[in-house]
Short mmCIF file of N, CA and C in Angstrom, two decimals:
data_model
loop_
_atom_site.label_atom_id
_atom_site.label_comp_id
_atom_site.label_asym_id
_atom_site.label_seq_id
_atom_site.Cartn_x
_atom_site.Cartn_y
_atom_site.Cartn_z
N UNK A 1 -7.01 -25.29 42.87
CA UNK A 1 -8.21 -26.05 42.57
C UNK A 1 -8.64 -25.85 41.12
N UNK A 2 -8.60 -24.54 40.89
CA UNK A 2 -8.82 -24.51 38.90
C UNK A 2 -7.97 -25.29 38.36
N UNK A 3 -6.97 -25.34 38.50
CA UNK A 3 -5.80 -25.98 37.68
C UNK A 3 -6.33 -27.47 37.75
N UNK A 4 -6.85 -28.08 38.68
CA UNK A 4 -6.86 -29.08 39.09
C UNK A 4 -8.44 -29.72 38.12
N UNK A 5 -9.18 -29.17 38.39
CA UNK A 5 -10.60 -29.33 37.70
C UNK A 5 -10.28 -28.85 35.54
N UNK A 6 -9.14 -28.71 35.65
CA UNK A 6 -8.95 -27.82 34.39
C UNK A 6 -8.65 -29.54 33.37
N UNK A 7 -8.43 -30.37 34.16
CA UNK A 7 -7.80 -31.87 33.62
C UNK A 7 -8.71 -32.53 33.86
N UNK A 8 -10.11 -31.84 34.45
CA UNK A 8 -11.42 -32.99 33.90
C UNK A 8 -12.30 -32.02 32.89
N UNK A 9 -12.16 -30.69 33.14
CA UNK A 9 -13.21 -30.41 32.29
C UNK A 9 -12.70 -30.23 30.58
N UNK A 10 -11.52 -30.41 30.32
CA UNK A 10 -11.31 -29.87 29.18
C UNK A 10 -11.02 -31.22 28.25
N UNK A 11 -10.67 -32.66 28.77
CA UNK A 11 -11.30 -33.66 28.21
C UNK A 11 -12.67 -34.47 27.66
N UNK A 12 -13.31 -34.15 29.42
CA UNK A 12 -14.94 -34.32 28.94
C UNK A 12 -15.26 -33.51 28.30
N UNK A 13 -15.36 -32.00 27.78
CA UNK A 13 -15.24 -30.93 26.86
C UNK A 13 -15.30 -31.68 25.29
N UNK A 14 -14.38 -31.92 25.45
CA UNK A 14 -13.84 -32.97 24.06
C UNK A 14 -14.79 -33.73 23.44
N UNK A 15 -14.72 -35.00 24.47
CA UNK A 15 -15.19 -35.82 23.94
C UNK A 15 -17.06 -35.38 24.01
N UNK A 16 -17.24 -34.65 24.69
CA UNK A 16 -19.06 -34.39 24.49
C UNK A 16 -19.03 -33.63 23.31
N UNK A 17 -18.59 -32.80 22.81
CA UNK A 17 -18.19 -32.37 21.30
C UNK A 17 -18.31 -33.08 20.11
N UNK A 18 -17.32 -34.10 20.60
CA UNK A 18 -17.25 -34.84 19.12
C UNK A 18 -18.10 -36.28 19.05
N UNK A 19 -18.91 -36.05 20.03
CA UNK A 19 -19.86 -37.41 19.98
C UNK A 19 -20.97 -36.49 19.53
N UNK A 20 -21.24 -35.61 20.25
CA UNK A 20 -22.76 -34.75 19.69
C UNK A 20 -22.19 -34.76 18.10
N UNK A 21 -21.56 -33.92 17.48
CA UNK A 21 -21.30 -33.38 16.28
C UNK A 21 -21.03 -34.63 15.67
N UNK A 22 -21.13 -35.93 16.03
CA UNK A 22 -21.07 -37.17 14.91
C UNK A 22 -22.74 -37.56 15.49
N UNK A 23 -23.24 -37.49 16.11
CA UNK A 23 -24.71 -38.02 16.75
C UNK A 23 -25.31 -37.30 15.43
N UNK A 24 -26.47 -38.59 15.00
CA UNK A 24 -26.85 -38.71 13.83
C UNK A 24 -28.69 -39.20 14.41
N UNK A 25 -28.69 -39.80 15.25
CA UNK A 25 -29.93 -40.76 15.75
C UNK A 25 -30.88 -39.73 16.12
N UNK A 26 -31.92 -40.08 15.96
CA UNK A 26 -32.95 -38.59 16.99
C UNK A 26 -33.91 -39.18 18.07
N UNK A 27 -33.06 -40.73 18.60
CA UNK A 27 -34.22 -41.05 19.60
C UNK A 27 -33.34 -40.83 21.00
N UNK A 28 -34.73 -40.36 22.06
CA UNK A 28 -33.88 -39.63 23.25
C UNK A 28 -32.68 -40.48 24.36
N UNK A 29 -32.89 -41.71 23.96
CA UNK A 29 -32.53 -42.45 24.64
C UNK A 29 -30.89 -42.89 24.17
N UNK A 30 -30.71 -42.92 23.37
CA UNK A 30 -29.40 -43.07 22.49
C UNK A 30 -28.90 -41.73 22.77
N UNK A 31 -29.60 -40.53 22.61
CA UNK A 31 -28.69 -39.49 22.65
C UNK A 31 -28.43 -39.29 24.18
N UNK A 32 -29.26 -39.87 25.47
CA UNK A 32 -28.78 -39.70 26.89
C UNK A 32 -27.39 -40.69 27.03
N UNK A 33 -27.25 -41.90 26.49
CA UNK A 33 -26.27 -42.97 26.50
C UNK A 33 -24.97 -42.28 25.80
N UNK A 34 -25.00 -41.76 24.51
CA UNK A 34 -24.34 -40.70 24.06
C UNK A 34 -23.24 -39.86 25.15
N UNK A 35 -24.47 -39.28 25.84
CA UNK A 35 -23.78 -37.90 26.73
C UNK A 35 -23.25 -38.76 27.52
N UNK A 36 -23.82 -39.57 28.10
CA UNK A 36 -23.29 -40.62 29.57
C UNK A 36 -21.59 -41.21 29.51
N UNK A 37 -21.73 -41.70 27.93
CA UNK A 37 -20.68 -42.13 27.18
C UNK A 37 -19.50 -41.23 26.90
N UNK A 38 -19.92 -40.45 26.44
CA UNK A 38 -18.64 -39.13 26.47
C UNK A 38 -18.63 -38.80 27.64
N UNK A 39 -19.39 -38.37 28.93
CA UNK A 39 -18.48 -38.31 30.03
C UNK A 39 -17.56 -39.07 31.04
N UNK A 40 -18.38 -39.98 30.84
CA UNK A 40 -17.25 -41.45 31.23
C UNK A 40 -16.06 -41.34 30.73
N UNK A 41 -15.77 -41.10 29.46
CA UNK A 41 -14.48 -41.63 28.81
C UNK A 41 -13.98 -40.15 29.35
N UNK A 42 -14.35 -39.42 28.93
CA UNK A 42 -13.70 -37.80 28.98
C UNK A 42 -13.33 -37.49 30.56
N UNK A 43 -14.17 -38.29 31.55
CA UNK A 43 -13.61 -37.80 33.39
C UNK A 43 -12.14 -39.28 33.02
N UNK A 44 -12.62 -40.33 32.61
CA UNK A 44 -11.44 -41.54 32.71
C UNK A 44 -9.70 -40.54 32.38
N UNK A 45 -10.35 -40.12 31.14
CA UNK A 45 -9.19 -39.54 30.34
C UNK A 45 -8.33 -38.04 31.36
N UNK A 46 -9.51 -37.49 32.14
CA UNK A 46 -9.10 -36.82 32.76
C UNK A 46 -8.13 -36.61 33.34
N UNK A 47 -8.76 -38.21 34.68
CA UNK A 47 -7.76 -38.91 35.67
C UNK A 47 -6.48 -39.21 34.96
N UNK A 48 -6.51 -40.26 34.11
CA UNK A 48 -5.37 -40.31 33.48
C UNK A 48 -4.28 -39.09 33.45
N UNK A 49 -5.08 -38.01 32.87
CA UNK A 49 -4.01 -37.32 32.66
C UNK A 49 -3.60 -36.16 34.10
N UNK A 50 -4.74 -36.50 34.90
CA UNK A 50 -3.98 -35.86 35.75
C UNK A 50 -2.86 -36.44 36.55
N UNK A 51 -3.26 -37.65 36.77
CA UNK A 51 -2.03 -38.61 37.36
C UNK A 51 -0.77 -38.54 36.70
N UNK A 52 -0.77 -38.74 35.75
CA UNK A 52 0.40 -38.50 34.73
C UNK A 52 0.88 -37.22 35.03
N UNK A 53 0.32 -36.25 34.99
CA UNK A 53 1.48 -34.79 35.44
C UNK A 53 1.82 -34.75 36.47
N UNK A 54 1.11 -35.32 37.60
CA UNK A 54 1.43 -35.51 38.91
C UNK A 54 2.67 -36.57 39.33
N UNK A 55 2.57 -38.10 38.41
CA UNK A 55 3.90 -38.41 38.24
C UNK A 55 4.93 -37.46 37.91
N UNK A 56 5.03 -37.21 36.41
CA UNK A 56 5.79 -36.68 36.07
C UNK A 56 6.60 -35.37 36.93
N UNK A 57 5.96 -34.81 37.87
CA UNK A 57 6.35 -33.83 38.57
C UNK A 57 7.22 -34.30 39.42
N UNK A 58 6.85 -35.47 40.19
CA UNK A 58 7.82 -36.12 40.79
C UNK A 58 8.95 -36.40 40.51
N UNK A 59 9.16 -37.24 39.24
CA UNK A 59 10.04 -37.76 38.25
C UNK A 59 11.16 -36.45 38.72
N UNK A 60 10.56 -35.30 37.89
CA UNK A 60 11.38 -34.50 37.61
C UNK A 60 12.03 -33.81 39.11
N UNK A 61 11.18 -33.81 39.84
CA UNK A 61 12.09 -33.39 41.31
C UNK A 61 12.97 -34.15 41.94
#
């Protein structure tokens, strides 16, 4: 189960990082859309990549 949660949290990780550290705006509402925004993409990116190793595992067996 760590291993498994390890391919959503370390994308959304990411991308909430590098959206805060470019976030420039100081109204609260942009910066909630912000966070909303980086986790969306960062769980998407997750899936992606967890599916992909999960193919790939196959592949290779």
């Amino acid at each position: 189960m760590k291993k498994v949660l390890s391919y959503y949290y370390i994308p959304t990780g990411i991308f909430l990082l590098l959206a805060l550290l470019d976030y420039t705006n100081t109204e609260s509402q942009n910066l909630l859309m912000t966070i909303a925004g980086a986790l969306a993409i960062g769980l998407f990116a997750g899936v992606v990549f967890h599916l992909v190793t999960k193919v790939m595992k196959k592949i290779s067996n």
